[in-house]
Coordinates of C-alpha atoms in Angstrom, one line a residue:
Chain E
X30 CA -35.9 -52.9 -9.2
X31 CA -32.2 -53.4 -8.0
X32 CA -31.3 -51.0 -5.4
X33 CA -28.9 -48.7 -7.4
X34 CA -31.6 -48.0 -10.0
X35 CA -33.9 -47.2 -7.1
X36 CA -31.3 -44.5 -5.5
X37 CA -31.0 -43.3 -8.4
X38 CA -34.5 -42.8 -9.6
X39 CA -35.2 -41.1 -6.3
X40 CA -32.4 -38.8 -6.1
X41 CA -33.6 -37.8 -9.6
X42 CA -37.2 -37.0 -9.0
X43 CA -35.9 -34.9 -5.8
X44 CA -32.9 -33.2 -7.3
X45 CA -35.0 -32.4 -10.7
X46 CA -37.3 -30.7 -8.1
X47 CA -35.1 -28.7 -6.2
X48 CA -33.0 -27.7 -9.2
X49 CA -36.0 -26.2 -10.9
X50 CA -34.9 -23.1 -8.6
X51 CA -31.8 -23.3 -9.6
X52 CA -29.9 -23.6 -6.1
X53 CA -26.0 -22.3 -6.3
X54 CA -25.5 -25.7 -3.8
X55 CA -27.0 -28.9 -3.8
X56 CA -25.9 -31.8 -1.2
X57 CA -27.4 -35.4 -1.2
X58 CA -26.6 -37.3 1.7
X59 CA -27.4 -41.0 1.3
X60 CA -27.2 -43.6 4.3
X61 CA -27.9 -47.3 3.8
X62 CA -29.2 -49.9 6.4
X63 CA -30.5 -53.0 4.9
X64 CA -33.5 -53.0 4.8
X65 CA -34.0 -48.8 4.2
X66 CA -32.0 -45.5 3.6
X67 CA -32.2 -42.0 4.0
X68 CA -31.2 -39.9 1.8
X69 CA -31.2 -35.7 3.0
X70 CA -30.9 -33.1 0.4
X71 CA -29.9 -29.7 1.1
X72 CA -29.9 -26.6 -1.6
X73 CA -29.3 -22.5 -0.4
X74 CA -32.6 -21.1 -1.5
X75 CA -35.2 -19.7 0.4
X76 CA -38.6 -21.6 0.0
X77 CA -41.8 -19.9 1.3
X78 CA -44.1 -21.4 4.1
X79 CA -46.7 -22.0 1.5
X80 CA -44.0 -24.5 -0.8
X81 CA -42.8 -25.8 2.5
X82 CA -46.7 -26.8 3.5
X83 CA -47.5 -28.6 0.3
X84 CA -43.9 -30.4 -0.2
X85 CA -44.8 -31.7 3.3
X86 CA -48.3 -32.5 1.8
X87 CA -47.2 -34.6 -0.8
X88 CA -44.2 -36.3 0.8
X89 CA -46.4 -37.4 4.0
X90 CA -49.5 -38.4 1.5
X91 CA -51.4 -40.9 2.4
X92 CA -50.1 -44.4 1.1
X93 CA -51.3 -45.6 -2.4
X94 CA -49.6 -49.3 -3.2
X95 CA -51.6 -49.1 -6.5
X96 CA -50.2 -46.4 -7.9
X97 CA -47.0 -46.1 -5.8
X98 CA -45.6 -49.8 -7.8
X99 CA -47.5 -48.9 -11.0
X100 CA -47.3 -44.9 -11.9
X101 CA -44.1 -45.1 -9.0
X102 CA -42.1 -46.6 -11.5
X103 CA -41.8 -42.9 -13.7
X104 CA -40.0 -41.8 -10.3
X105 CA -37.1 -39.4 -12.0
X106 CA -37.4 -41.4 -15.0
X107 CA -39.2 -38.7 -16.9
X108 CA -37.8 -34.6 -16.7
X109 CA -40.1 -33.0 -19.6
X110 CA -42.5 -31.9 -16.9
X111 CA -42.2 -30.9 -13.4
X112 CA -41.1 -32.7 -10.6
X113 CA -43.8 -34.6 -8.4
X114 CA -43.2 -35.2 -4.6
X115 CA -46.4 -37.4 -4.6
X116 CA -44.2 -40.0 -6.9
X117 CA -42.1 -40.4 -3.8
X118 CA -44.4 -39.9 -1.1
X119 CA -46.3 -42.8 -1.9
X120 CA -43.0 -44.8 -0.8
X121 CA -41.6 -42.8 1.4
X122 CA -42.1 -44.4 5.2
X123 CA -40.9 -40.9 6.7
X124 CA -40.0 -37.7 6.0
X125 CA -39.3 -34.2 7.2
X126 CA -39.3 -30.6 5.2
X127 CA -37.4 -27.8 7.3
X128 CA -36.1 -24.5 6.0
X129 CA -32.5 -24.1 7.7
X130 CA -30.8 -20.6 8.0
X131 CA -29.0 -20.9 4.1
X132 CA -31.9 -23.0 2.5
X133 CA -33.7 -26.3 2.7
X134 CA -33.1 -29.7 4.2
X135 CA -35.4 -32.6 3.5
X136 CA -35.2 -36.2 5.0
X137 CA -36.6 -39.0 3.5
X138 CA -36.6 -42.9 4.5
X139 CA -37.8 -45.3 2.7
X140 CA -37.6 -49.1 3.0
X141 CA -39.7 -52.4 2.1
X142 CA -42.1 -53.9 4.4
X143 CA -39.5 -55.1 6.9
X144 CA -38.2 -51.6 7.1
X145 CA -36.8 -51.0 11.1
X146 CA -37.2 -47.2 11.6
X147 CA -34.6 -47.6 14.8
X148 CA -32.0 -47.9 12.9
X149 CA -32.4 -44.6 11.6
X150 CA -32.5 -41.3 12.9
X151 CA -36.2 -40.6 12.6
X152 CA -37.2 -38.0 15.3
X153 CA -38.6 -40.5 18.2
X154 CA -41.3 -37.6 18.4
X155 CA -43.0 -38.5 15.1
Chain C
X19 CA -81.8 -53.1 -11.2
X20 CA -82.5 -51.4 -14.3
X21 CA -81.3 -54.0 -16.5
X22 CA -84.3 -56.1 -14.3
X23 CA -86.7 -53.0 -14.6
X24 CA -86.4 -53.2 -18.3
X25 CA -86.5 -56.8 -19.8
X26 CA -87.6 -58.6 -16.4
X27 CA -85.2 -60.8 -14.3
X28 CA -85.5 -64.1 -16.6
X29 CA -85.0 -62.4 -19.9
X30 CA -82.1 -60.4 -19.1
X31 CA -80.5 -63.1 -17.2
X32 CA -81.4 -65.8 -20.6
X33 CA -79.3 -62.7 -22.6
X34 CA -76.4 -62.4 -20.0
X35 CA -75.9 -65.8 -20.2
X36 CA -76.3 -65.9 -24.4
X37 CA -73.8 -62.9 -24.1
X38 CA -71.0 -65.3 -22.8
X39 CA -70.7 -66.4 -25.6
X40 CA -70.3 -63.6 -27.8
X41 CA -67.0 -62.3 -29.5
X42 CA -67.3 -58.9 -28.0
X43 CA -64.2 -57.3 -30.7
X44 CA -64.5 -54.2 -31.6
X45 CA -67.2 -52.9 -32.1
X46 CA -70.1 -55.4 -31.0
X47 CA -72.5 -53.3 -29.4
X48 CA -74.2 -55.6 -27.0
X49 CA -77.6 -53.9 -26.8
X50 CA -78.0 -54.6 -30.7
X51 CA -76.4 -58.4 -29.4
X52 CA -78.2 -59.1 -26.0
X53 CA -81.0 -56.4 -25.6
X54 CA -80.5 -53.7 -22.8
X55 CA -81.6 -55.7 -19.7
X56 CA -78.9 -58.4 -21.0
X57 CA -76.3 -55.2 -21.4
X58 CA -76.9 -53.7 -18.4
X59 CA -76.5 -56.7 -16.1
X60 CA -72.8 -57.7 -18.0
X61 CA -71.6 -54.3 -17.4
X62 CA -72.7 -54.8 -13.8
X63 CA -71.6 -57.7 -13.8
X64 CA -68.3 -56.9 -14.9
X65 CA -68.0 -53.6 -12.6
X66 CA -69.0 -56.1 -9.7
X67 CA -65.5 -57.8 -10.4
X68 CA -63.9 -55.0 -10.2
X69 CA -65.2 -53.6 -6.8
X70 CA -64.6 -56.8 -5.6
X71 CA -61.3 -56.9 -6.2
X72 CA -60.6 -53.7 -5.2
X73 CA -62.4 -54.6 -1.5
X74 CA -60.2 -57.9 -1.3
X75 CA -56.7 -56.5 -2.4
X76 CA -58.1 -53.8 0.6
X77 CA -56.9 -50.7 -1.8
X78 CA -58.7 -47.6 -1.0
X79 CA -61.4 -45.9 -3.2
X80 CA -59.9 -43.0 -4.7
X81 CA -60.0 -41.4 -8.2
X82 CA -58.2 -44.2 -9.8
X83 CA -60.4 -47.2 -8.6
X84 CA -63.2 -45.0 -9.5
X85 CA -62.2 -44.8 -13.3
X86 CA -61.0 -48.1 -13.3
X87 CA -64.5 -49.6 -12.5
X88 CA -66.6 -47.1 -14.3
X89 CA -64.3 -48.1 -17.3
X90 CA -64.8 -51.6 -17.0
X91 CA -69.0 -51.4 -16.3
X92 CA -68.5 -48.7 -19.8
X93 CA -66.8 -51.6 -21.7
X94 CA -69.4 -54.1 -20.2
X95 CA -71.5 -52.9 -22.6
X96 CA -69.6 -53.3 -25.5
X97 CA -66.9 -56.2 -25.2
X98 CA -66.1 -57.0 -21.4
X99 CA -68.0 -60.0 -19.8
X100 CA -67.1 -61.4 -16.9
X101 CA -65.6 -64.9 -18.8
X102 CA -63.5 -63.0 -20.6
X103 CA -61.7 -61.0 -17.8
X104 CA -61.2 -63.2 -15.5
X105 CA -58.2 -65.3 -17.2
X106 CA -56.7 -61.7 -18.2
X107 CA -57.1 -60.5 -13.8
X108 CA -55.3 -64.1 -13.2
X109 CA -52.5 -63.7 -15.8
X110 CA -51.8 -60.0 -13.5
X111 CA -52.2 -62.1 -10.6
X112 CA -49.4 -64.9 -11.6
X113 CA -47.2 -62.0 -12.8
X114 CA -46.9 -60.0 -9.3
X115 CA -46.3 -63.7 -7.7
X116 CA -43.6 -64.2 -9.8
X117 CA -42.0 -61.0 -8.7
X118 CA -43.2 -61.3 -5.1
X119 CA -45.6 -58.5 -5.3
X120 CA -49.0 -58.7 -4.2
X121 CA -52.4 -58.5 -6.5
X122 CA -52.9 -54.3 -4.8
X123 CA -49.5 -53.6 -5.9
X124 CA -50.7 -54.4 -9.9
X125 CA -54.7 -53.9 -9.1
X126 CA -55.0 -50.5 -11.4
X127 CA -53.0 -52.9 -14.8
X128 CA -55.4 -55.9 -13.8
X129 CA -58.7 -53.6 -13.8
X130 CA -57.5 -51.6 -16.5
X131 CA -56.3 -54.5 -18.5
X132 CA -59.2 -56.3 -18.8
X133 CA -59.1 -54.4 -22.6
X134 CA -57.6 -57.5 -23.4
X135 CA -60.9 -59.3 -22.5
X136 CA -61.6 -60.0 -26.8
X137 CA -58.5 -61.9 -27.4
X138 CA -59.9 -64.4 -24.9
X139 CA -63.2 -64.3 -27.2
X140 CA -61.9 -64.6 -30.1
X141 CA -59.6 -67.7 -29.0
X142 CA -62.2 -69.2 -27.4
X143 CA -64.8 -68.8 -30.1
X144 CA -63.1 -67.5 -33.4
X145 CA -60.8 -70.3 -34.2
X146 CA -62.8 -72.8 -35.1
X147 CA -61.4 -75.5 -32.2
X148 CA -63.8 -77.6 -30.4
X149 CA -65.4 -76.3 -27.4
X150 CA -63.5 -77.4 -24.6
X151 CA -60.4 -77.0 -26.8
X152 CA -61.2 -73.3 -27.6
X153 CA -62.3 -72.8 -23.8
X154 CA -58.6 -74.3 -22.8
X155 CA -56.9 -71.8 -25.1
X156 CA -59.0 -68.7 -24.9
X157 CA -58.3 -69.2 -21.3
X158 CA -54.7 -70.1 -21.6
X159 CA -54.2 -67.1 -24.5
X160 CA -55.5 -64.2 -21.7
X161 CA -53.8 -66.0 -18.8
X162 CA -50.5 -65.6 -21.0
X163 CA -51.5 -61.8 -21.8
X164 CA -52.0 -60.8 -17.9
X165 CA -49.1 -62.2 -17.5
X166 CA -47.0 -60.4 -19.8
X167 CA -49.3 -56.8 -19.3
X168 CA -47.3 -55.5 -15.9
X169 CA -43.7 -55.4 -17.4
X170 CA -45.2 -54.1 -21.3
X171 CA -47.2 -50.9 -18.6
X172 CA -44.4 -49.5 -17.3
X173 CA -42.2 -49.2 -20.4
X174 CA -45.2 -47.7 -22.6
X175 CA -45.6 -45.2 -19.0
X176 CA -42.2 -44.0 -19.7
X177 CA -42.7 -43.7 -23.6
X178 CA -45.1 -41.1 -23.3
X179 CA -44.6 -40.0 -20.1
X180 CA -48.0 -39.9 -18.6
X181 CA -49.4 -37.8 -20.9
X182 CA -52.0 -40.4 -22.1
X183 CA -54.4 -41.2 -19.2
X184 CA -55.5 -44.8 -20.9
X185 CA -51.6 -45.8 -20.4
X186 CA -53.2 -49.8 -21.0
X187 CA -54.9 -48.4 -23.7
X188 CA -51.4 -47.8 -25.4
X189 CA -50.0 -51.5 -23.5
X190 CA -53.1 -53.9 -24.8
X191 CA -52.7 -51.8 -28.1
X192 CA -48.8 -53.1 -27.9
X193 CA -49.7 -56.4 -26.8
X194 CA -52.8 -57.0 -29.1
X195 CA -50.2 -56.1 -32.2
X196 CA -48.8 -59.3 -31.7
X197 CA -51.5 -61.3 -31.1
X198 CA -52.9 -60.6 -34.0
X199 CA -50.0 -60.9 -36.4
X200 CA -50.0 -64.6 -34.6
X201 CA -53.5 -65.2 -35.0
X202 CA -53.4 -63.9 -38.8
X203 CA -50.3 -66.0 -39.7
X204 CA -52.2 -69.0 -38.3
X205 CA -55.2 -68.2 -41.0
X206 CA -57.4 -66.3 -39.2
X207 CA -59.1 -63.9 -40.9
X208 CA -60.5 -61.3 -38.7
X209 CA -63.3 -60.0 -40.8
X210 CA -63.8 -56.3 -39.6
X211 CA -66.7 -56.1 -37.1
X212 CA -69.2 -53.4 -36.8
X213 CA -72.7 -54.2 -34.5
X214 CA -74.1 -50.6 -33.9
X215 CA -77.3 -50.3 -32.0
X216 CA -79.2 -47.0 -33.5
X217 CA -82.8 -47.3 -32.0
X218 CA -83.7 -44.1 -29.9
X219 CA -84.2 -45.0 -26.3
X220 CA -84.7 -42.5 -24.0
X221 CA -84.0 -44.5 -21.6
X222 CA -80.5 -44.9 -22.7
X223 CA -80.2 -41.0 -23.2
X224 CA -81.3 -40.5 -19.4
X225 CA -78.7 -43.1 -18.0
X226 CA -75.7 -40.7 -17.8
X227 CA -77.4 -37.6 -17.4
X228 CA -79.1 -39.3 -14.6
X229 CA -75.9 -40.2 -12.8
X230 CA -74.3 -37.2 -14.0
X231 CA -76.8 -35.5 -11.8
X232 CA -76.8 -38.3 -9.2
X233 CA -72.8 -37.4 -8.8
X234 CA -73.4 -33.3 -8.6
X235 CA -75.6 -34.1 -6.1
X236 CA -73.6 -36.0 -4.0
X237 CA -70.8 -33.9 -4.2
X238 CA -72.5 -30.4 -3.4
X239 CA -74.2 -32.6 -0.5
X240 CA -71.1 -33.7 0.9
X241 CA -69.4 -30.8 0.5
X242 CA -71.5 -27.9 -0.2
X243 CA -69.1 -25.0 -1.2
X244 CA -65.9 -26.5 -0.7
X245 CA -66.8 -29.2 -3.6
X246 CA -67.0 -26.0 -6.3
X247 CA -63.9 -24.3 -5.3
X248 CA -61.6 -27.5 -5.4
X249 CA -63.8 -28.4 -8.9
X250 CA -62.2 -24.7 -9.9
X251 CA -58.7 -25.8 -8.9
X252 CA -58.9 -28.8 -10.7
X253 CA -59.5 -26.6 -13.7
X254 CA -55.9 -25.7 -13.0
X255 CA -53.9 -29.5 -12.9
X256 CA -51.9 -30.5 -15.6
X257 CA -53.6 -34.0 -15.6
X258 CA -50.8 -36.0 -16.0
X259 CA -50.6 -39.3 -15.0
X260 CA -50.9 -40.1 -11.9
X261 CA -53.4 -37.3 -10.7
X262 CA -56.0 -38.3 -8.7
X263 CA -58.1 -35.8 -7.9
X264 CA -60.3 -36.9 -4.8
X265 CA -56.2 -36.9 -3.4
X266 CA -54.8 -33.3 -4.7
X267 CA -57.7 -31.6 -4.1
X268 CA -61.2 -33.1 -2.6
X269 CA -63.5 -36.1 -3.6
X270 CA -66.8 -33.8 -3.6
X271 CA -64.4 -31.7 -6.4
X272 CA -63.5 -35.0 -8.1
X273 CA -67.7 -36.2 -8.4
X274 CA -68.6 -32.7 -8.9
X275 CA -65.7 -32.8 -12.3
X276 CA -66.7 -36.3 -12.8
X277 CA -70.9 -35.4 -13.0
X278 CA -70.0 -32.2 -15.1
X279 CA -68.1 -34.1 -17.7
X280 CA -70.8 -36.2 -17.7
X281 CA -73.6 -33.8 -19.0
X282 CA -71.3 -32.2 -21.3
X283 CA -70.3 -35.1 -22.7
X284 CA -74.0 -36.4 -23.4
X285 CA -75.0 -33.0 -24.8
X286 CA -72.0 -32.7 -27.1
X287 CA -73.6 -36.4 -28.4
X288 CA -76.9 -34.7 -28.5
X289 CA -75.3 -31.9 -30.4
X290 CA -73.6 -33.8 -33.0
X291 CA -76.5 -36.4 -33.5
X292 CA -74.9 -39.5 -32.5
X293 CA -76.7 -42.4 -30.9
X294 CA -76.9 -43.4 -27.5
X295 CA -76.0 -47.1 -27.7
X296 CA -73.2 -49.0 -25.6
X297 CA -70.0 -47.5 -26.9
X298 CA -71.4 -44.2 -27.2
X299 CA -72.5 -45.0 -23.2
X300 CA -69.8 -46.3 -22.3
X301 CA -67.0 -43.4 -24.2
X302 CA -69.1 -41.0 -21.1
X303 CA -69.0 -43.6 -18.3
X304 CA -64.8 -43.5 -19.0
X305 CA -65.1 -39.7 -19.7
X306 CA -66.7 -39.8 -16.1
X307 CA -64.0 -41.8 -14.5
X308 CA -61.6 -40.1 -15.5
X309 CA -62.7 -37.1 -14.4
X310 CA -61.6 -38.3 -11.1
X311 CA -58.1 -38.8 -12.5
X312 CA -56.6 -36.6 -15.0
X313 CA -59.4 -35.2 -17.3
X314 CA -61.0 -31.6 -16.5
X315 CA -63.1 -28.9 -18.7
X316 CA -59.8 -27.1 -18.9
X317 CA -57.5 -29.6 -20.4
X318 CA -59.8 -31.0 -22.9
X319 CA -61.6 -28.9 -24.9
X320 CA -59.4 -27.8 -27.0
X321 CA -58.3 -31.9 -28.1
X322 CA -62.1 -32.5 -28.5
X323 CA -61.6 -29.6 -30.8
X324 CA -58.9 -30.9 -32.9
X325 CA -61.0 -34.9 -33.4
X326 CA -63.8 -32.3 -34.8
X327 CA -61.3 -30.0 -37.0
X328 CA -60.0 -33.6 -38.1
X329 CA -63.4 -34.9 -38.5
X330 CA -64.2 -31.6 -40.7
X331 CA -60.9 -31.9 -43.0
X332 CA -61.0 -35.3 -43.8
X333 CA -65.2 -34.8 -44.3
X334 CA -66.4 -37.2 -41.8
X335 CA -69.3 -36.6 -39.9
X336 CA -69.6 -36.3 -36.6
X337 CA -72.4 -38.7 -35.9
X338 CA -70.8 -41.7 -37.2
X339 CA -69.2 -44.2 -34.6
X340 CA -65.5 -43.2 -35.5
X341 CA -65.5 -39.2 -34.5
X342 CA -68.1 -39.6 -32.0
X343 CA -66.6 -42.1 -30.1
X344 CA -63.2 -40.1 -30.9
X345 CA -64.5 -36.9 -29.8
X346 CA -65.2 -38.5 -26.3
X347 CA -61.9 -41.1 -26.1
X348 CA -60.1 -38.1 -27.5
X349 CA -60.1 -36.9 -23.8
X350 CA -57.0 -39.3 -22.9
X351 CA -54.8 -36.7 -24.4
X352 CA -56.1 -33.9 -21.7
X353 CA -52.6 -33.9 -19.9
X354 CA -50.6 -33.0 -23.6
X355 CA -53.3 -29.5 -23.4
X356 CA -52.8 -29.1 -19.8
X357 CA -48.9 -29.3 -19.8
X358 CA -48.5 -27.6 -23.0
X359 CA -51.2 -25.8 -23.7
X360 CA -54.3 -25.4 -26.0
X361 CA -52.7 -25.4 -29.1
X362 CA -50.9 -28.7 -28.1
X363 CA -53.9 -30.1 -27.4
X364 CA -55.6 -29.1 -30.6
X365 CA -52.8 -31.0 -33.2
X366 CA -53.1 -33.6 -30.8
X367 CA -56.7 -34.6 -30.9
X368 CA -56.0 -33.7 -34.8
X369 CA -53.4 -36.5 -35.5
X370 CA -55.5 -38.3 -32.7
X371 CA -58.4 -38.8 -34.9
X372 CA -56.1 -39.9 -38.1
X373 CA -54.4 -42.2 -35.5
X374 CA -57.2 -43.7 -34.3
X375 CA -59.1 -44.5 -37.5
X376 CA -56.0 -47.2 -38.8
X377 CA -55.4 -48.4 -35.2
X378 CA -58.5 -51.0 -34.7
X379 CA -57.3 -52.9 -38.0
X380 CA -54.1 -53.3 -37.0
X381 CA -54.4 -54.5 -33.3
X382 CA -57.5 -57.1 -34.8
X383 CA -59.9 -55.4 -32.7
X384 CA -58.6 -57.4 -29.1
X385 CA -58.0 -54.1 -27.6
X386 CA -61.3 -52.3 -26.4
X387 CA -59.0 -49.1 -26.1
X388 CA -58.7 -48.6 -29.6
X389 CA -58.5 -44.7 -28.6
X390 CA -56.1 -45.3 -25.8
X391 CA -54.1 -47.1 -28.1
X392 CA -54.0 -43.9 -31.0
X393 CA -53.7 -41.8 -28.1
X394 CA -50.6 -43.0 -26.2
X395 CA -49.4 -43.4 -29.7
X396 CA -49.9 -39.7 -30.7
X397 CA -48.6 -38.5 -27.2
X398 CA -45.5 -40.5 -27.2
X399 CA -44.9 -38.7 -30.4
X400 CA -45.5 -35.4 -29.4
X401 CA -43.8 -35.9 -26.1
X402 CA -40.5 -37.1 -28.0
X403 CA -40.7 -33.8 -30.0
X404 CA -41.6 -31.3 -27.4
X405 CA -38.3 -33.4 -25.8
X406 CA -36.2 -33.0 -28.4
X407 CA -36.8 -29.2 -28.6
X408 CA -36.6 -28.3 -25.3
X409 CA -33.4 -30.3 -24.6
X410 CA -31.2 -28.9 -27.8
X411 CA -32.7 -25.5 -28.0
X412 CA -30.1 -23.1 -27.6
X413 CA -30.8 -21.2 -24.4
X414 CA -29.8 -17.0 -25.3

């Protein structure tokens, strides 16, 4: 898949999430390296601990390169049903879910296999 | 070990062999073709592959890899054998090389794809060529149709969205469409095929009960009370594709769904007087894989509902192979009743039924998911509709 179509596809699946709230503000941030980006996405609503815990859940699953090439591929290709983090936590190499002081913000990197998390600003902690 | 149990090791092994060479379209049943101990070693045969692919790609076992191989040793008994998958897994294999992917990345299209195994048969044994000729394009024929399976997945994923949990049902459906135009154009006359094994075994109606049980077991073992209450939140997932459920909620949950669906689905085939031969065996075995990944009590009933309401309109009955093995493959369209709810489901398995009852001529019978096929076919429809209204409703 070229890279646009990839952005693209994964914006999609995140935004058609978040948006399911209906959020007065939406920000994507993307940041490209060459062999990765991150993208963060902020919206202003308050999400309880309990959404918080199981977006973290899906986006940190554990890795699945079975279903994440195969079933991956319907990654914000398809809006009839609701959004699913586990679409792009199978390909995400890192990610972070905090709940700021107006709403969310959520981090995700994801890259192939030669992905360098230095060049990003991953939390050295994690 | 049953398969030895029954016919003893040189008889079974004479049938396996004999089996080879078998068209397996649809619908040979191979204990009417090769006896039971003949049967039961292709379809372990068969499922052997596919553990053995899964342990040397080094992919996990999880919900999917658990209906993919319980699929496969299902369709063992009725049109898989090991000589005709193989070119079909290669023809996967050549396609993720050519994209620089590896095998794990396709593994779930090369098990599930294997559907295809008949048009390998039927090259290598239908057209009349010499031997080694029809060995060279049988093989060549699935090689070609691995090959093109990857690319044909994802587009029929997107028609319907992941509403139909045999998405390859729908893509060797797709596929098999062409092949058989092709193969009919060149003369070849495809005379409908119908081998249906009736003899009462109890055996054979002890087999899935028996692992059903095996499964509950091992669950409520494993897991004790923890297995039931994420077997009742299952009960609450959509289905949709991909939803593993050893993942979302526990494995213990997933075998406890799986060994469930397995009793009900022998008793419903008690109920309605069908036979346990190796379609009827092998609709539960997929019933049972799948109930690691996507199909529940909850989203099913109610399109098992609508094949019988069909069944009933159009005065079939229930015991013949069509419905029964519809009432069981029906269960692909679980998601449509879990997303949508249980009247959605009902039209569905409805239409599903009419669907499925044209499809098998049309694709030749070179698709062993004749029901996947009608199924992804009736859900892409529906999907489009429910699509079209949501999107040009006007919201008040």
């Amino acid at each position: 898949m070229k890279r646009k179509d990839l952005i693209l596809n994964l914006i999609g699946e995140i935004s058609n999430y978040l948006l399911d709230e209906n959020p007065m503000r939406l920000v994507v941030s993307l940041h490209q390296e060459e062999d990765g980006l991150h993208l963060c996405i902020l919206d202003d609503n308050k999400h309880t601990e309990d959404e918080l815990d199981s977006m973290r859940k899906a986006l940190n699953s554990r890795k699945r390169p079975e279903l994440a090439e195969y079933y991956g591929a319907m990654t914000g290709h398809d809006m009839l049903g609701s959004a699913r983090l586990d679409l792009l936590g199978w390909q995400v190499k890192h990610s972070d879910v905090v709940q700021t002081d107006s709403g969310i913000k959520i981090d995700l990197w994801f890259g192939g296999d030669r992905f360098q998390s230095h060049q990003f600003t991953i939390p050295v902690d994690k | 070990m049953a398969a030895f149990f029954n016919d003893g090791v040189i008889e079974s092994l004479q049938a396996f062999l004999n089996l080879q060479l078998h068209p397996g379209r649809l619908i040979n049943d191979f204990f009417a073709v090769a006896g039971i101990g003949g049967t039961l070693l292709n379809a372990a045969a068969v499922g052997l592959i596919g553990v053995i692919l899964v342990y040397a790609t080094g992919i996990s076992f999880s919900g999917t890899t658990f209906a993919a191989i319980l699929t496969m040793m299902g369709f063992g008994l009725f049109g898989k054998t090991p000589l005709n998958i193989l070119p079909i897994i290669l023809g996967v294999t050549l396609s993720a090389r050519l994209v620089g992917k590896k095998l794990r990345d396709y593994i779930i299209i090369a098990l599930f794809g294997t559907a295809m195994g008949p048009l390998v048969s039927v090259l290598f044994l239908e057209t009349g060529l010499d031997l080694w000729q029809g060995v060279f394009l049988g093989f060549l024929g699935g090689t070609v149709a691995g090959f093109i399976l990857p690319s044909l997945a994802v587009a029929m994923l997107h028609l319907h969205q992941g509403y139909s949990l045999y998405n390859m049902g729908l893509t060797c459906g797709f596929l098999s469409l062409f092949a058989a135009s092709i193969l009919k154009a060149a003369g070849l006359p495809f005379e409908p095929a119908l081998v249906w094994y009736t003899t009462d075994i109890l055996f054979l109606k002890l087999l899935i009960p028996g692992l059903s049980i095996l499964l509950i077991g091992m669950a409520l073992v494993r897991e004790k009370g923890k297995a039931f209450r994420a077997f009742l939140s299952i009960q609450k997932q959509s289905g949709r594709l991909p939803s593993d459920f050893t993942d979302l909620e526990s494995p213990g949950g997933a075998f406890l769904n799986a060994g469930l669906l397995g009793l009900a689905g022998s008793v419903l085939v008690l109920a309605v007087g069908g036979d346990f031969n190796g379609p009827v065996l092998g609709g539960l075995l997929t019933v049972m894989g799948f109930g690691a990944f996507g199909t529940h009590f909850r989203n099913s009933w109610s399109v098992v509902a609508g094949v019988a309401l069909s069944c009933f309109v159009f005065s079939r009955p229930l015991s013949d192979p069509g419905p029964v093995l519809a009432l069981l493959f029906s269960t692909t369209l679980a998601p449509l009743a879990g997303q949508f709810g249980y009247f959605t489901g009902l039209l569905a398995g409805f239409i599903h039924f009419v669907m499925v009852s044209q499809t098998g001529t049309w694709q030749g019978g070179m698709n062993l998911y004749n029901n996947g096929f009608a199924g992804g076919l009736t859900a892409a429809a529906t999907v489009a509709v429910i699509q079209w209204y949501r999107n040009n409703k006007v919201e008040k």
